[in-house]
Amino acid sequence: MFFHMVLERNMQLHPRHFGRDLRDKLVAKLMKDVEGTCSGHHGFVVAITGIDSVGKGLIRDGTGFVTFPVKYQCVVFRPFKGEVLEAVVTMVNKMGFFAEAGPVQIFVSNHLIPDDMEFQPGDIPNYTTADGSVKIQKESEVRLKIIGTRVDATEIFCIGTIKDDFLGVISDPGATS
Amino acid sequence: MSSIEPFNRLVKLAARAFYDDITTKGENQQKIGRSDNRGIAVVILDALTRRQWVREEDLAKDLKLHTKQLRRTLRFFEEEKLITRDHRKETAKGAKIYNAAFAATGDGQQTGREGDDKQKMHTHSYCCLDYAQIYDVVRYRLHRMKKKLRDELESKNTVQEYICPNCSKRYTALDALRLISPYDEYFHCESCNGVLVAESDKLAAQELGDGDDNARRRRHEKIKDMLSKMEVQLKPLTDQLARVKDLAVPEFGSLHAWEARANAAGRSANGDLDANDPSKSSHGFGGTPMPYVGETKVEVAFSGIDEKGETLKSENASIPMKVLPPWMIKEGMNLTKEQRGETRAEITTGGTLTAAKVSDDKTSALANDEEKNIQDEYLKAYYAALLLRQSEQEETMKRQELASATISDEVYDTTTDRLVGMKSKRNEDYEGDDVEWEEAPPTGSTTKQFKVDLNEEAEASEDEDDDDIDWEEG
Ligand SMILES: [Zn+2]
């Protein structure tokens, strides 16, 4: 799920950036530092959408670095148990398949794949129904439901299922090509 | 205990539902030979519903089972939290306490076991149903069963688990990212690089004989089936659980507490009949009703004549035909009139008063002749042991035991019994009635000590023994 929220961070800036465009430099560095990171609490920071305030800088003894407390708005993505996501399959093996929804990695184990889909090993391993009408392989897009998340300080990993109504393949590159 | 019946029904239902085909396999692989005994678990549980605390040897005897086999099953039940067990080292004395308690509960006839009187320190195991726990265990079991089936059925919320067949390390699907291998399509153990096995696949393989993906589907059907069957077939059990829910759970307490209670109850049941029963006075010491009726039965005390008679009779009451060992018989004949009366009063509870009387008379007649001899023997043996002890007073108690034992087994036995007997206050009371020389009554406080194992009291008892001996000689 996406959230728009205000976060705060202490930015350290090298003295060489002190000048007319100090603020721009600060924002650029903030984006570089923060976007794409993941915190267990808030989830993945997808994008910074604005700066609320930049506080007074504090010069560090000895180094000349200055620390600015920055409040910024950002979009975060945080997967939740029970959430339905669309994801791209990245790997298929006998144990199930892995998929990515943006920055989040999701594993769908084979017992959460519909029973009528069988694993087919080979150059392009895939799960296929008996009549061959539905196939899950690398690059397939699937809609899945998250049934469990592992949230570490800097990482979120999910497991999902496609064994439910309206879940499964939403487009099959193999079928269109 | 009026509410015990519903609980017994619960136990019986649970036994049939869950333990019908228990073979205690897996407990130890070499015990496979036992697998033809399925059903025995139910028999044992049923038997336990008709008992309270029961010595496992007796239970085995009653069920005509081998003790080892019974123990194995009981151990299993203990693990299953259905029963509580108690093990204790005890001399004949402890066994007597239990016997008395057992008789007092009145359920089941007392199997005569005069032979037991001779046993030394043996570890005895007792077991008893733990109704409160059974109630919880059964409910928990049902809950787990249902939850497991439901989860597997829906399998929406189950996080797949993987297990390493080599080192038994467990993983969940959440670890998947760390477990993938670039070389093949399996998960690999982080520790030993073994190929992980999905747990449900393993189960499926066990149940269906093949682990392929079709198994999952069949398994699904099967689980659905099982769930609905479970609801139907376990209905009586769940009903019984609901019925029992608001009832007071029968509680027997620990073995010791139960013995005390049962003995007290047993005695108060006879209470009015033998108001003058000296054994009642024994309640006095220690405040709580100590279950020493049983103990009295056992005493082999050359002076503790009276009590012996009581033993004989109550045991005769249940098994009149049994031939008693001569060393016990001699005591019986020394009974005074009033004590005889008192014992009879007790016997009436047993039911076979006349038979008891007859056999008692008979035995006393028989024993009359032997008595002198045997008493002499006892005395001799006792003195021998005593002498030895005195000479070795500095030695540890343990050593003394051994030493006296070396004289002869019998000597050892007699001294042991004697010592135990002499120490109990109520013994003194008894003796006071008809033996005048008995004047060195250990006080109530010392009695406490003497109830303790003889081995530990050996030193302290030395003096007392001396006194007794002197009296006797005079
Ligand atoms: Zn391993």
Tab-separated table of N, CA and C in Angstrom, chain A residues 29-157:
chain	number	residue	atom	x	y	z
A	29	LYS	N	20.842	15.760	-2.525
A	29	LYS	CA	21.478	14.735	-1.710
A	29	LYS	C	20.443	13.910	-0.950
A	30	LEU	N	19.398	14.576	-0.497
A	30	LEU	CA	18.342	13.866	0.220
A	30	LEU	C	17.717	12.804	-0.677
A	31	MET	N	17.415	13.205	-1.918
A	31	MET	CA	16.808	12.241	-2.837
A	31	MET	C	17.732	11.066	-3.068
A	32	LYS	N	18.991	11.383	-3.274
A	32	LYS	CA	19.949	10.328	-3.550
A	32	LYS	C	20.047	9.367	-2.364
A	33	ASP	N	20.025	9.956	-1.165
A	33	ASP	CA	20.206	9.126	0.029
A	33	ASP	C	18.986	8.288	0.366
A	34	VAL	N	17.817	8.853	0.105
A	34	VAL	CA	16.618	8.275	0.705
A	34	VAL	C	15.783	7.459	-0.276
A	35	GLU	N	15.631	7.912	-1.486
A	35	GLU	CA	14.746	7.224	-2.407
A	35	GLU	C	15.258	5.827	-2.705
A	36	GLY	N	14.353	4.885	-2.643
A	36	GLY	CA	14.730	3.497	-2.919
A	36	GLY	C	15.160	2.739	-1.687
A	37	THR	N	15.339	3.457	-0.598
A	37	THR	CA	15.698	2.731	0.611
A	37	THR	C	14.445	2.146	1.251
A	38	CYS	N	14.710	1.282	2.145
A	38	CYS	CA	13.596	0.624	2.820
A	38	CYS	C	13.813	0.696	4.315
A	39	SER	N	12.820	1.129	5.002
A	39	SER	CA	12.882	1.009	6.452
A	39	SER	C	11.770	0.061	6.873
A	40	GLY	N	12.098	-0.761	7.804
A	40	GLY	CA	11.114	-1.753	8.238
A	40	GLY	C	9.840	-1.104	8.713
A	41	HIS	N	9.961	0.057	9.280
A	41	HIS	CA	8.789	0.695	9.861
A	41	HIS	C	7.881	1.316	8.816
A	42	HIS	N	8.504	2.102	7.920
A	42	HIS	CA	7.669	2.830	6.962
A	42	HIS	C	7.517	2.125	5.637
A	43	GLY	N	8.434	1.278	5.336
A	43	GLY	CA	8.395	0.625	4.042
A	43	GLY	C	9.404	1.260	3.094
A	44	PHE	N	9.164	1.061	1.798
A	44	PHE	CA	10.093	1.586	0.802
A	44	PHE	C	9.768	3.047	0.514
A	45	VAL	N	10.801	3.885	0.493
A	45	VAL	CA	10.591	5.270	0.091
A	45	VAL	C	10.650	5.303	-1.433
A	46	VAL	N	9.504	5.610	-2.028
A	46	VAL	CA	9.437	5.571	-3.481
A	46	VAL	C	9.916	6.895	-4.080
A	47	ALA	N	9.407	7.989	-3.559
A	47	ALA	CA	9.781	9.287	-4.140
A	47	ALA	C	9.591	10.390	-3.118
A	48	ILE	N	10.465	11.397	-3.215
A	48	ILE	CA	10.301	12.580	-2.369
A	48	ILE	C	9.485	13.585	-3.160
A	49	THR	N	8.449	14.081	-2.536
A	49	THR	CA	7.542	14.970	-3.264
A	49	THR	C	7.653	16.410	-2.810
A	50	GLY	N	8.387	16.677	-1.781
A	50	GLY	CA	8.516	18.074	-1.376
A	50	GLY	C	9.289	18.194	-0.091
A	51	ILE	N	9.806	19.396	0.131
A	51	ILE	CA	10.541	19.672	1.355
A	51	ILE	C	9.678	20.566	2.217
A	52	ASP	N	9.411	20.159	3.402
A	52	ASP	CA	8.620	20.991	4.292
A	52	ASP	C	9.473	22.086	4.917
A	53	SER	N	10.593	21.672	5.467
A	53	SER	CA	11.407	22.692	6.122
A	53	SER	C	12.837	22.204	6.240
A	54	VAL	N	13.738	23.138	6.248
A	54	VAL	CA	15.132	22.815	6.521
A	54	VAL	C	15.520	23.599	7.752
A	55	GLY	N	15.927	22.934	8.765
A	55	GLY	CA	16.237	23.601	10.026
A	55	GLY	C	17.595	24.247	10.011
A	56	LYS	N	17.947	24.832	11.133
A	56	LYS	CA	19.230	25.522	11.223
A	56	LYS	C	20.355	24.503	11.208
A	57	GLY	N	21.381	24.809	10.456
A	57	GLY	CA	22.520	23.900	10.373
A	57	GLY	C	23.375	23.964	11.616
A	58	LEU	N	23.997	22.852	11.898
A	58	LEU	CA	24.871	22.793	13.053
A	58	LEU	C	26.253	22.365	12.580
A	59	ILE	N	27.203	23.229	12.804
A	59	ILE	CA	28.552	22.918	12.315
A	59	ILE	C	29.203	21.916	13.253
A	60	ARG	N	29.753	20.921	12.642
A	60	ARG	CA	30.407	19.872	13.430
A	60	ARG	C	31.821	20.290	13.787
A	61	ASP	N	32.186	20.069	15.023
A	61	ASP	CA	33.542	20.401	15.436
A	61	ASP	C	34.540	19.567	14.655
A	62	GLY	N	35.559	20.229	14.170
A	62	GLY	CA	36.676	19.498	13.587
A	62	GLY	C	36.534	19.202	12.119
A	63	THR	N	35.327	18.902	11.623
A	63	THR	CA	35.199	18.484	10.234
A	63	THR	C	34.699	19.591	9.334
A	64	GLY	N	33.932	20.485	9.861
A	64	GLY	CA	33.345	21.512	9.030
A	64	GLY	C	32.049	21.099	8.383
A	65	PHE	N	31.705	19.829	8.481
A	65	PHE	CA	30.403	19.373	7.988
A	65	PHE	C	29.294	20.067	8.774
A	66	VAL	N	28.171	20.258	8.082
A	66	VAL	CA	27.038	20.884	8.755
A	66	VAL	C	25.839	19.944	8.693
A	67	THR	N	25.192	19.801	9.803
A	67	THR	CA	24.032	18.922	9.866
A	67	THR	C	22.759	19.750	9.827
A	68	PHE	N	21.918	19.446	8.805
A	68	PHE	CA	20.633	20.137	8.704
A	68	PHE	C	19.514	19.140	8.989
A	69	PRO	N	18.629	19.442	9.909
A	69	PRO	CA	17.436	18.608	10.052
A	69	PRO	C	16.437	18.973	8.961
A	70	VAL	N	16.047	17.977	8.157
A	70	VAL	CA	15.178	18.236	7.015
A	70	VAL	C	13.873	17.476	7.194
A	71	LYS	N	12.773	18.188	7.035
A	71	LYS	CA	11.464	17.532	6.997
A	71	LYS	C	11.017	17.477	5.556
A	72	TYR	N	10.644	16.287	5.102
A	72	TYR	CA	10.286	16.141	3.694
A	72	TYR	C	9.050	15.271	3.557
A	73	GLN	N	8.340	15.508	2.473
A	73	GLN	CA	7.196	14.674	2.147
A	73	GLN	C	7.638	13.603	1.169
A	74	CYS	N	7.071	12.451	1.318
A	74	CYS	CA	7.471	11.389	0.404
A	74	CYS	C	6.355	10.373	0.260
A	75	VAL	N	6.483	9.579	-0.798
A	75	VAL	CA	5.574	8.464	-1.009
A	75	VAL	C	6.305	7.199	-0.576
A	76	VAL	N	5.664	6.445	0.307
A	76	VAL	CA	6.281	5.182	0.722
A	76	VAL	C	5.374	4.029	0.308
A	77	PHE	N	6.020	2.924	0.106
A	77	PHE	CA	5.264	1.724	-0.253
A	77	PHE	C	5.512	0.669	0.824
A	78	ARG	N	4.402	0.231	1.399
A	78	ARG	CA	4.533	-0.736	2.485
A	78	ARG	C	3.560	-1.877	2.242
A	79	PRO	N	4.055	-3.065	1.945
A	79	PRO	CA	3.159	-4.198	1.726
A	79	PRO	C	2.578	-4.716	3.038
A	80	PHE	N	1.343	-5.143	2.965
A	80	PHE	CA	0.675	-5.671	4.155
A	80	PHE	C	0.115	-7.042	3.874
A	81	LYS	N	0.012	-7.790	4.909
A	81	LYS	CA	-0.622	-9.095	4.826
A	81	LYS	C	-2.066	-8.909	4.367
A	82	GLY	N	-2.488	-9.698	3.405
A	82	GLY	CA	-3.850	-9.596	2.900
A	82	GLY	C	-3.986	-8.661	1.713
A	83	GLU	N	-2.940	-7.921	1.450
A	83	GLU	CA	-3.001	-6.969	0.343
A	83	GLU	C	-2.857	-7.697	-0.997
A	84	VAL	N	-3.587	-7.203	-1.988
A	84	VAL	CA	-3.479	-7.780	-3.324
A	84	VAL	C	-2.607	-6.863	-4.184
A	85	LEU	N	-1.641	-7.459	-4.837
A	85	LEU	CA	-0.667	-6.689	-5.606
A	85	LEU	C	-0.553	-7.273	-7.003
A	86	GLU	N	-0.085	-6.439	-7.888
A	86	GLU	CA	0.308	-6.964	-9.183
A	86	GLU	C	1.825	-6.986	-9.240
A	87	ALA	N	2.330	-8.061	-9.757
A	87	ALA	CA	3.776	-8.251	-9.693
A	87	ALA	C	4.260	-8.951	-10.952
A	88	VAL	N	5.546	-8.831	-11.164
A	88	VAL	CA	6.164	-9.462	-12.326
A	88	VAL	C	6.994	-10.648	-11.855
A	89	VAL	N	6.787	-11.765	-12.535
A	89	VAL	CA	7.514	-12.975	-12.143
A	89	VAL	C	8.976	-12.825	-12.542
A	90	THR	N	9.867	-13.119	-11.617
A	90	THR	CA	11.289	-12.995	-11.916
A	90	THR	C	11.991	-14.333	-12.008
A	91	MET	N	11.437	-15.319	-11.338
A	91	MET	CA	12.092	-16.624	-11.370
A	91	MET	C	11.067	-17.707	-11.063
A	92	VAL	N	11.185	-18.819	-11.762
A	92	VAL	CA	10.272	-19.937	-11.530
A	92	VAL	C	11.119	-21.160	-11.222
A	93	ASN	N	10.783	-21.865	-10.161
A	93	ASN	CA	11.450	-23.147	-9.920
A	93	ASN	C	10.461	-24.128	-9.305
A	94	LYS	N	10.995	-25.252	-8.980
A	94	LYS	CA	10.121	-26.309	-8.502
A	94	LYS	C	9.438	-25.946	-7.190
A	95	MET	N	10.060	-25.068	-6.459
A	95	MET	CA	9.500	-24.734	-5.159
A	95	MET	C	8.398	-23.683	-5.255
A	96	GLY	N	8.288	-23.052	-6.414
A	96	GLY	CA	7.306	-21.985	-6.575
A	96	GLY	C	7.879	-20.928	-7.498
A	97	PHE	N	7.433	-19.696	-7.328
A	97	PHE	CA	8.058	-18.643	-8.138
A	97	PHE	C	8.236	-17.369	-7.327
A	98	PHE	N	9.202	-16.573	-7.809
A	98	PHE	CA	9.455	-15.272	-7.206
A	98	PHE	C	8.910	-14.199	-8.128
A	99	ALA	N	8.435	-13.131	-7.522
A	99	ALA	CA	7.917	-12.020	-8.311
A	99	ALA	C	8.297	-10.718	-7.625
A	100	GLU	N	8.259	-9.640	-8.368
A	100	GLU	CA	8.583	-8.327	-7.817
A	100	GLU	C	7.430	-7.384	-8.055
A	101	ALA	N	7.078	-6.668	-7.010
A	101	ALA	CA	6.128	-5.575	-7.163
A	101	ALA	C	6.882	-4.316	-6.776
A	102	GLY	N	7.414	-3.618	-7.791
A	102	GLY	CA	8.294	-2.503	-7.478
A	102	GLY	C	9.486	-3.013	-6.709
A	103	PRO	N	9.737	-2.446	-5.572
A	103	PRO	CA	10.931	-2.857	-4.825
A	103	PRO	C	10.727	-4.132	-4.010
A	104	VAL	N	9.486	-4.589	-3.928
A	104	VAL	CA	9.207	-5.700	-3.019
A	104	VAL	C	9.361	-7.029	-3.734
A	105	GLN	N	10.049	-7.943	-3.082
A	105	GLN	CA	10.156	-9.307	-3.610
A	105	GLN	C	9.118	-10.185	-2.929
A	106	ILE	N	8.479	-11.008	-3.735
A	106	ILE	CA	7.420	-11.875	-3.210
A	106	ILE	C	7.698	-13.296	-3.674
A	107	PHE	N	7.544	-14.211	-2.768
A	107	PHE	CA	7.693	-15.626	-3.122
A	107	PHE	C	6.334	-16.306	-3.005
A	108	VAL	N	5.984	-17.043	-4.057
A	108	VAL	CA	4.747	-17.824	-4.029
A	108	VAL	C	5.155	-19.289	-4.076
A	109	SER	N	4.919	-19.983	-2.998
A	109	SER	CA	5.358	-21.385	-2.961
A	109	SER	C	4.372	-22.250	-3.736
A	110	ASN	N	4.834	-23.406	-4.134
A	110	ASN	CA	4.021	-24.200	-5.063
A	110	ASN	C	2.713	-24.674	-4.438
A	111	HIS	N	2.652	-24.709	-3.128
A	111	HIS	CA	1.373	-25.148	-2.564
A	111	HIS	C	0.368	-24.006	-2.530
A	112	LEU	N	0.815	-22.816	-2.914
A	112	LEU	CA	-0.120	-21.702	-3.021
A	112	LEU	C	-0.380	-21.351	-4.486
A	113	ILE	N	0.020	-22.233	-5.349
A	113	ILE	CA	-0.318	-22.116	-6.764
A	113	ILE	C	-1.498	-23.058	-6.999
A	114	PRO	N	-2.473	-22.663	-7.796
A	114	PRO	CA	-3.656	-23.521	-7.964
A	114	PRO	C	-3.263	-24.954	-8.290
A	115	ASP	N	-4.068	-25.861	-7.779
A	115	ASP	CA	-3.718	-27.269	-7.891
A	115	ASP	C	-3.694	-27.750	-9.335
A	116	ASP	N	-4.403	-27.041	-10.207
A	116	ASP	CA	-4.433	-27.539	-11.589
A	116	ASP	C	-3.237	-27.049	-12.392
A	117	MET	N	-2.324	-26.338	-11.749
A	117	MET	CA	-1.130	-25.903	-12.472
A	117	MET	C	0.044	-26.780	-12.065
A	118	GLU	N	0.704	-27.309	-13.077
A	118	GLU	CA	1.807	-28.231	-12.839
A	118	GLU	C	3.130	-27.577	-13.205
A	119	PHE	N	4.155	-27.934	-12.479
A	119	PHE	CA	5.480	-27.403	-12.794
A	119	PHE	C	6.053	-28.115	-14.012
A	120	GLN	N	6.550	-27.318	-14.966
A	120	GLN	CA	7.176	-27.878	-16.156
A	120	GLN	C	8.632	-27.434	-16.164
A	121	PRO	N	9.546	-28.340	-15.921
A	121	PRO	CA	10.960	-27.940	-15.973
A	121	PRO	C	11.399	-27.755	-17.422
A	122	GLY	N	12.572	-27.208	-17.606
A	122	GLY	CA	13.084	-27.009	-18.964
A	122	GLY	C	13.836	-25.706	-19.049
A	123	ASP	N	14.081	-25.231	-20.276
A	123	ASP	CA	14.805	-23.980	-20.460
A	123	ASP	C	14.055	-22.835	-19.823
A	124	ILE	N	12.752	-22.821	-20.037
A	124	ILE	CA	11.917	-21.809	-19.401
A	124	ILE	C	10.979	-22.526	-18.444
A	125	PRO	N	11.434	-22.696	-17.249
A	125	PRO	CA	10.563	-23.405	-16.296
A	125	PRO	C	9.281	-22.619	-16.074
A	126	ASN	N	8.187	-23.341	-15.949
A	126	ASN	CA	6.920	-22.628	-15.800
A	126	ASN	C	5.900	-23.508	-15.106
A	127	TYR	N	4.847	-22.873	-14.698
A	127	TYR	CA	3.679	-23.594	-14.174
A	127	TYR	C	2.566	-23.462	-15.201
A	128	THR	N	1.990	-24.579	-15.592
A	128	THR	CA	1.006	-24.565	-16.663
A	128	THR	C	-0.198	-25.415	-16.286
A	129	THR	N	-1.353	-24.977	-16.718
A	129	THR	CA	-2.534	-25.808	-16.521
A	129	THR	C	-2.495	-26.982	-17.485
A	130	ALA	N	-3.318	-27.953	-17.187
A	130	ALA	CA	-3.304	-29.172	-17.990
A	130	ALA	C	-3.597	-28.874	-19.458
A	131	ASP	N	-4.527	-27.952	-19.719
A	131	ASP	CA	-4.870	-27.653	-21.117
A	131	ASP	C	-3.930	-26.624	-21.737
A	132	GLY	N	-2.944	-26.137	-20.960
A	132	GLY	CA	-1.968	-25.197	-21.505
A	132	GLY	C	-2.482	-23.791	-21.697
A	133	SER	N	-3.669	-23.487	-21.231
A	133	SER	CA	-4.241	-22.163	-21.481
A	133	SER	C	-3.634	-21.098	-20.566
A	134	VAL	N	-3.178	-21.493	-19.421
A	134	VAL	CA	-2.578	-20.524	-18.492
A	134	VAL	C	-1.167	-20.974	-18.162
A	135	LYS	N	-0.261	-20.033	-18.275
A	135	LYS	CA	1.139	-20.368	-18.035
A	135	LYS	C	1.802	-19.266	-17.231
A	136	ILE	N	2.522	-19.696	-16.211
A	136	ILE	CA	3.289	-18.721	-15.432
A	136	ILE	C	4.761	-19.001	-15.663
A	137	GLN	N	5.470	-18.000	-16.191
A	137	GLN	CA	6.910	-18.138	-16.400
A	137	GLN	C	7.545	-16.794	-16.134
A	138	LYS	N	8.847	-16.723	-16.373
A	138	LYS	CA	9.538	-15.462	-16.144
A	138	LYS	C	8.889	-14.359	-16.993
A	139	GLU	N	8.778	-13.186	-16.391
A	139	GLU	CA	8.193	-12.008	-17.026
A	139	GLU	C	6.666	-12.027	-17.054
A	140	SER	N	6.042	-13.104	-16.633
A	140	SER	CA	4.579	-13.081	-16.549
A	140	SER	C	4.162	-12.059	-15.503
A	141	GLU	N	3.005	-11.494	-15.734
A	141	GLU	CA	2.454	-10.598	-14.722
A	141	GLU	C	1.355	-11.333	-13.986
A	142	VAL	N	1.442	-11.274	-12.709
A	142	VAL	CA	0.464	-12.002	-11.902
A	142	VAL	C	-0.138	-11.060	-10.864
A	143	ARG	N	-1.353	-11.364	-10.554
A	143	ARG	CA	-1.977	-10.681	-9.418
A	143	ARG	C	-1.947	-11.675	-8.261
A	144	LEU	N	-1.428	-11.229	-7.153
A	144	LEU	CA	-1.286	-12.147	-6.025
A	144	LEU	C	-1.695	-11.459	-4.730
A	145	LYS	N	-1.907	-12.281	-3.761
A	145	LYS	CA	-2.275	-11.762	-2.444
A	145	LYS	C	-1.176	-12.095	-1.457
A	146	ILE	N	-0.808	-11.110	-0.694
A	146	ILE	CA	0.263	-11.313	0.283
A	146	ILE	C	-0.306	-12.027	1.508
A	147	ILE	N	0.364	-13.096	1.887
A	147	ILE	CA	-0.117	-13.813	3.074
A	147	ILE	C	0.867	-13.740	4.228
A	148	GLY	N	2.015	-13.182	3.945
A	148	GLY	CA	2.963	-13.067	5.042
A	148	GLY	C	4.063	-12.107	4.673
A	149	THR	N	4.534	-11.363	5.629
A	149	THR	CA	5.628	-10.438	5.370
A	149	THR	C	6.719	-10.653	6.399
A	150	ARG	N	7.916	-10.487	5.950
A	150	ARG	CA	9.044	-10.466	6.892
A	150	ARG	C	9.650	-9.084	6.811
A	151	VAL	N	9.568	-8.375	7.904
A	151	VAL	CA	10.027	-6.998	7.933
A	151	VAL	C	11.286	-6.920	8.775
A	152	ASP	N	12.397	-6.662	8.130
A	152	ASP	CA	13.627	-6.401	8.868
A	152	ASP	C	13.832	-4.899	8.909
A	153	ALA	N	14.929	-4.494	9.550
A	153	ALA	CA	15.171	-3.059	9.669
A	153	ALA	C	15.319	-2.436	8.294
A	154	THR	N	15.928	-3.154	7.378
A	154	THR	CA	16.207	-2.554	6.076
A	154	THR	C	15.661	-3.387	4.932
A	155	GLU	N	14.745	-4.274	5.228
A	155	GLU	CA	14.309	-5.180	4.161
A	155	GLU	C	12.895	-5.666	4.443
A	156	ILE	N	12.122	-5.810	3.399
A	156	ILE	CA	10.796	-6.401	3.534
A	156	ILE	C	10.677	-7.494	2.483
A	157	PHE	N	10.322	-8.666	2.946
A	157	PHE	CA	10.138	-9.779	2.023
A	157	PHE	C	8.748	-10.338	2.262
